[in-house]
Short mmCIF file of C-alpha atoms in Angstrom, two decimals:
data_model
loop_
_atom_site.label_atom_id
_atom_site.label_comp_id
_atom_site.label_asym_id
_atom_site.label_seq_id
_atom_site.Cartn_x
_atom_site.Cartn_y
_atom_site.Cartn_z
CA MET A 1309 274.21 -42.23 209.80
CA SER A 1310 270.90 -42.19 211.65
CA GLN A 1311 270.32 -44.95 214.22
CA ILE A 1312 266.56 -44.48 214.31
CA GLY A 1313 265.65 -47.77 212.61
CA GLY A 1314 267.76 -49.94 214.90
CA ASN A 1315 266.61 -48.04 217.96
CA ILE A 1316 262.94 -48.46 217.06
CA LYS A 1317 263.50 -52.22 216.74
CA LYS A 1318 265.30 -52.39 220.10
CA LEU A 1319 262.69 -50.20 221.80
CA ARG A 1320 259.92 -52.40 220.50
CA LYS A 1321 261.56 -55.61 221.70
CA VAL A 1322 262.51 -54.23 225.13
CA LYS A 1323 258.93 -53.07 225.62
CA GLY A 1324 257.54 -56.40 224.40
CA LEU A 1325 255.61 -54.88 221.50
CA SER A 1326 254.85 -56.45 218.14
CA GLN A 1327 255.35 -54.31 215.05
CA GLN A 1328 251.57 -53.87 214.85
CA ALA A 1329 251.27 -52.89 218.51
CA PHE A 1330 254.10 -50.37 218.15
CA ALA A 1331 252.50 -48.98 214.99
CA ASP A 1332 249.14 -48.58 216.72
CA ILE A 1333 250.66 -46.39 219.45
CA PHE A 1334 251.86 -43.86 216.88
CA SER A 1335 249.00 -44.16 214.36
CA LEU A 1336 251.22 -45.89 211.81
CA SER A 1337 250.97 -49.15 209.85
CA ARG A 1338 252.89 -52.35 210.54
CA GLY A 1339 254.52 -51.82 207.13
CA ASN A 1340 255.84 -48.44 208.30
CA ILE A 1341 257.57 -50.04 211.29
CA SER A 1342 258.98 -52.84 209.16
CA SER A 1343 260.44 -50.35 206.66
CA TYR A 1344 262.05 -48.32 209.48
CA GLU A 1345 263.60 -51.38 211.11
CA GLU A 1346 264.90 -52.71 207.79
CA LEU A 1347 266.35 -49.26 206.95
CA ARG A 1348 264.23 -48.91 203.82
CA ALA A 1349 262.73 -45.65 205.07
CA GLU A 1350 262.96 -43.21 207.97
CA PRO A 1351 260.06 -41.80 209.97
CA LYS A 1352 258.97 -38.22 209.53
CA ILE A 1353 260.16 -35.69 212.06
CA GLU A 1354 256.86 -35.51 213.92
CA VAL A 1355 256.91 -39.31 214.35
CA ILE A 1356 260.47 -39.18 215.72
CA LEU A 1357 259.42 -36.48 218.20
CA HIS A 1358 256.38 -38.53 219.24
CA ILE A 1359 258.48 -41.66 219.84
CA ALA A 1360 261.09 -39.69 221.80
CA ASN A 1361 258.46 -38.07 224.01
CA TYR A 1362 256.50 -41.29 224.51
CA PHE A 1363 259.55 -43.26 225.71
CA SER A 1364 261.24 -40.30 227.50
CA ILE A 1365 264.37 -40.49 225.31
CA PRO A 1366 266.26 -37.37 224.16
CA VAL A 1367 265.76 -36.85 220.43
CA ASP A 1368 269.49 -36.56 219.66
CA LEU A 1369 270.24 -39.92 221.31
CA LEU A 1370 267.31 -41.62 219.60
CA LEU A 1371 268.66 -40.46 216.24
CA GLN A 1372 272.42 -40.76 216.69
CA LYS A 1373 273.26 -43.41 219.33
CA LYS A 1374 272.84 -47.18 219.25
CA LEU A 1375 270.81 -47.50 222.44
CA THR A 1376 271.47 -50.40 224.78
CA VAL A 1377 268.81 -52.29 226.71
CA ASN A 1378 270.04 -50.74 229.97
CA GLU A 1379 269.84 -47.24 228.52
CA ILE A 1380 266.28 -47.77 227.33
CA VAL A 1381 265.23 -49.06 230.75
CA HIS A 1382 267.03 -46.32 232.66
CA PHE A 1383 265.78 -43.46 230.52
CA GLU A 1384 262.35 -44.29 231.86
CA ASP A 1385 263.68 -44.59 235.42
CA HIS A 1386 265.48 -41.27 235.11
CA PHE A 1387 262.32 -39.42 234.12
CA LYS A 1388 260.37 -41.12 236.89
CA GLU A 1389 262.96 -40.00 239.43
CA GLU A 1390 262.96 -36.46 238.11
CA GLY A 1391 259.17 -36.39 237.95
CA SER A 1392 257.14 -36.75 234.80
CA GLN A 1393 255.71 -33.25 235.11
CA THR A 1394 259.22 -31.76 235.35
CA ALA A 1395 260.23 -33.60 232.20
CA LYS A 1396 257.15 -32.34 230.37
CA ASN A 1397 257.75 -28.79 231.55
CA SER A 1398 261.26 -28.81 230.05
CA PHE A 1399 259.71 -28.67 226.56
CA ALA A 1400 257.47 -26.05 225.00
CA GLN A 1401 254.11 -27.29 223.67
CA ILE A 1402 253.96 -25.71 220.22
CA PRO A 1403 251.04 -25.70 217.76
CA PHE A 1404 252.14 -27.79 214.78
CA LEU A 1405 251.10 -27.21 211.18
CA GLY A 1406 251.91 -30.44 209.35
CA LYS A 1407 250.99 -31.65 205.87
CA GLU A 1408 247.44 -32.62 206.81
CA GLN A 1409 246.74 -29.28 208.48
CA ALA A 1410 248.42 -27.28 205.69
CA GLN A 1411 245.92 -28.69 203.21
CA ASN A 1412 243.17 -26.88 205.15
CA ILE A 1413 245.21 -24.02 206.57
CA GLN A 1414 242.43 -21.45 206.19
CA GLN A 1415 240.40 -23.01 209.00
CA PHE A 1416 243.15 -22.24 211.51
CA ASP A 1417 244.24 -18.72 210.51
CA SER A 1418 244.90 -17.08 213.91
CA ASP A 1419 243.20 -19.76 216.03
CA TRP A 1420 246.21 -22.04 216.47
CA THR A 1421 244.63 -23.76 219.49
CA LYS A 1422 242.92 -26.10 217.01
CA LEU A 1423 246.28 -27.48 215.86
CA PRO A 1424 248.00 -30.55 217.34
CA LYS A 1425 250.98 -29.79 219.59
CA ILE A 1426 254.58 -30.94 219.48
CA SER A 1427 257.03 -30.82 222.39
CA PHE A 1428 260.33 -29.12 221.63
CA PRO A 1429 263.11 -27.45 223.68
CA ILE A 1430 262.59 -23.93 222.38
CA PHE A 1431 261.10 -21.09 224.39
CA SER A 1432 259.62 -17.63 223.97
CA SER A 1433 257.32 -15.40 225.97
CA LYS A 1434 255.38 -14.83 222.73
CA PRO A 1435 253.26 -17.31 220.73
CA LEU A 1436 255.22 -19.90 218.74
CA LEU A 1437 254.20 -21.89 215.67
CA ALA A 1438 255.90 -24.94 214.11
CA ILE A 1439 255.39 -25.58 210.39
CA GLN A 1440 256.60 -28.61 208.45
CA ASP A 1441 257.59 -27.46 204.97
CA GLU A 1442 255.88 -29.94 202.67
CA GLY A 1443 255.75 -27.74 199.58
CA LEU A 1444 252.12 -26.74 200.19
CA ILE A 1445 252.88 -23.16 201.28
CA PRO A 1446 254.20 -20.69 198.66
CA LYS A 1447 257.81 -19.66 199.29
CA PRO A 1448 260.42 -17.31 197.77
CA ILE A 1449 262.74 -18.70 195.13
CA ASP A 1450 265.71 -18.22 197.50
CA PHE A 1451 264.04 -20.05 200.42
CA PRO A 1452 267.02 -22.08 201.71
CA PHE A 1453 265.33 -24.87 203.67
CA GLU A 1454 264.77 -28.42 202.46
CA GLU A 1455 261.24 -29.76 202.30
CA HIS A 1456 260.20 -31.78 205.35
CA SER A 1457 262.18 -29.49 207.67
CA ILE A 1458 260.24 -28.19 210.66
CA LEU A 1459 260.45 -24.41 210.89
CA PHE A 1460 259.72 -22.56 214.13
CA PHE A 1461 258.22 -19.09 214.06
CA GLU A 1462 257.63 -16.45 216.73
CA GLN A 1463 254.66 -14.10 216.37
CA LEU A 1464 255.79 -10.53 215.78
CA HIS A 1465 255.86 -8.10 218.67
CA VAL A 1466 257.16 -4.56 218.97
CA GLU A 1467 260.45 -5.54 220.62
CA ILE A 1468 261.70 -7.51 217.56
CA LEU A 1469 260.52 -5.28 214.71
CA HIS A 1470 264.01 -3.77 214.35
CA THR A 1471 265.47 -7.27 213.74
CA LEU A 1472 263.27 -8.19 210.76
CA ASP A 1473 265.19 -6.83 207.78
CA HIS A 1474 266.34 -9.67 205.47
CA HIS A 1475 264.92 -12.37 207.76
CA PHE A 1476 262.47 -15.04 206.64
CA GLY A 1477 258.97 -15.14 208.02
CA PHE A 1478 255.43 -16.41 207.56
CA TYR A 1479 252.28 -14.45 206.77
CA ILE A 1480 248.67 -15.64 206.97
CA HIS A 1481 245.34 -13.93 206.60
CA GLY A 1482 242.39 -16.08 205.59
CA ASP A 1483 243.10 -17.58 202.17
CA ASP A 1484 246.32 -15.60 201.80
CA PHE A 1485 249.45 -17.23 203.26
CA PHE A 1486 253.11 -17.63 202.30
CA PHE A 1487 256.69 -17.83 203.51
CA GLY A 1488 258.55 -14.63 202.65
CA ASN A 1489 261.44 -12.24 203.15
CA TYR A 1490 261.08 -9.27 205.47
CA HIS A 1491 262.23 -5.84 204.29
CA ALA A 1492 262.34 -3.03 206.84
CA GLU A 1493 263.17 0.61 206.22
CA GLY A 1494 262.43 2.89 209.12
CA LYS A 1495 258.86 2.16 210.21
CA HIS A 1496 257.93 0.63 206.86
CA ILE A 1497 257.96 -3.17 207.14
CA GLU A 1498 256.79 -5.66 204.55
CA ILE A 1499 257.09 -9.39 203.95
CA GLN A 1500 257.59 -10.35 200.32
CA LEU A 1501 256.95 -13.64 198.52
CA ASN A 1502 258.14 -12.29 195.16
CA GLU A 1503 258.14 -9.04 193.19
CA TRP A 1504 254.38 -9.35 192.60
CA LYS A 1505 253.15 -10.41 196.03
CA LYS A 1506 253.79 -8.93 199.47
CA ALA A 1507 252.05 -7.88 202.68
CA VAL A 1508 252.70 -4.56 204.41
CA PHE A 1509 252.95 -4.70 208.18
CA GLU A 1510 250.49 -2.72 210.29
CA GLU A 1511 250.56 -2.95 214.07
CA GLY A 1512 246.83 -3.64 214.29
CA GLU A 1513 247.36 -6.77 212.16
CA ILE A 1514 250.41 -8.04 214.05
CA THR A 1515 248.97 -11.53 214.62
CA ARG A 1516 249.23 -12.20 210.88
CA PHE A 1517 253.02 -11.91 210.85
CA TRP A 1518 255.63 -14.36 212.14
CA LYS A 1519 259.43 -14.38 212.23
CA LEU A 1520 261.50 -17.53 211.61
CA ILE A 1521 263.60 -18.25 214.71
CA ALA A 1522 264.75 -21.89 214.34
CA LYS A 1523 264.61 -25.01 212.20
CA PHE A 1524 264.86 -28.75 212.77
CA ASP A 1525 266.21 -31.07 210.07
CA LYS A 1526 265.96 -34.85 210.04
CA ILE A 1527 269.36 -36.55 209.99
CA HIS A 1528 269.67 -38.73 206.90
#
């Protein structure tokens, strides 16, 4: 069972914050905080990540452990001792395509610098993109991930082309975007949404193609 609601309440009290003040920090409403603390709802994944980063608390502990007052105080001390920049550098800053951004996805296309960033312990020498699956992006019928999961993608590069066959990915080009299955036979590579829609890979268009490399699910 997730401990997020109880931990939010304890964090708020230790920090001397009202429900409204806590809500304001994370661009939420007082009603949101009340519903979390009373276990009537759980925050979305991006909110959990924001809270964890803001208070320098590991995400797994924030979700799974009943935090004590001493732990909350000393998490902050620990990160001060280690150096705030070191703590920040231990997480990748990844462009994040959430529900709001997905509604206007065309404006981002390949310019992901316009997107907000999330901090997450996943690394690659190539560009990464995080997408929250909110049902706004077309997907194959066999897409196995629950809505609201955050999916992490790595932009295609020559070194991973041989690993694509039967892996899920993401394709975007202007108004055309979808999650799909990769099929690779020799040098012919395509990503397929269904039997009617697909995109054929060409090296000159490599920035349009992404490979799924990880996912993050909220603990219920």
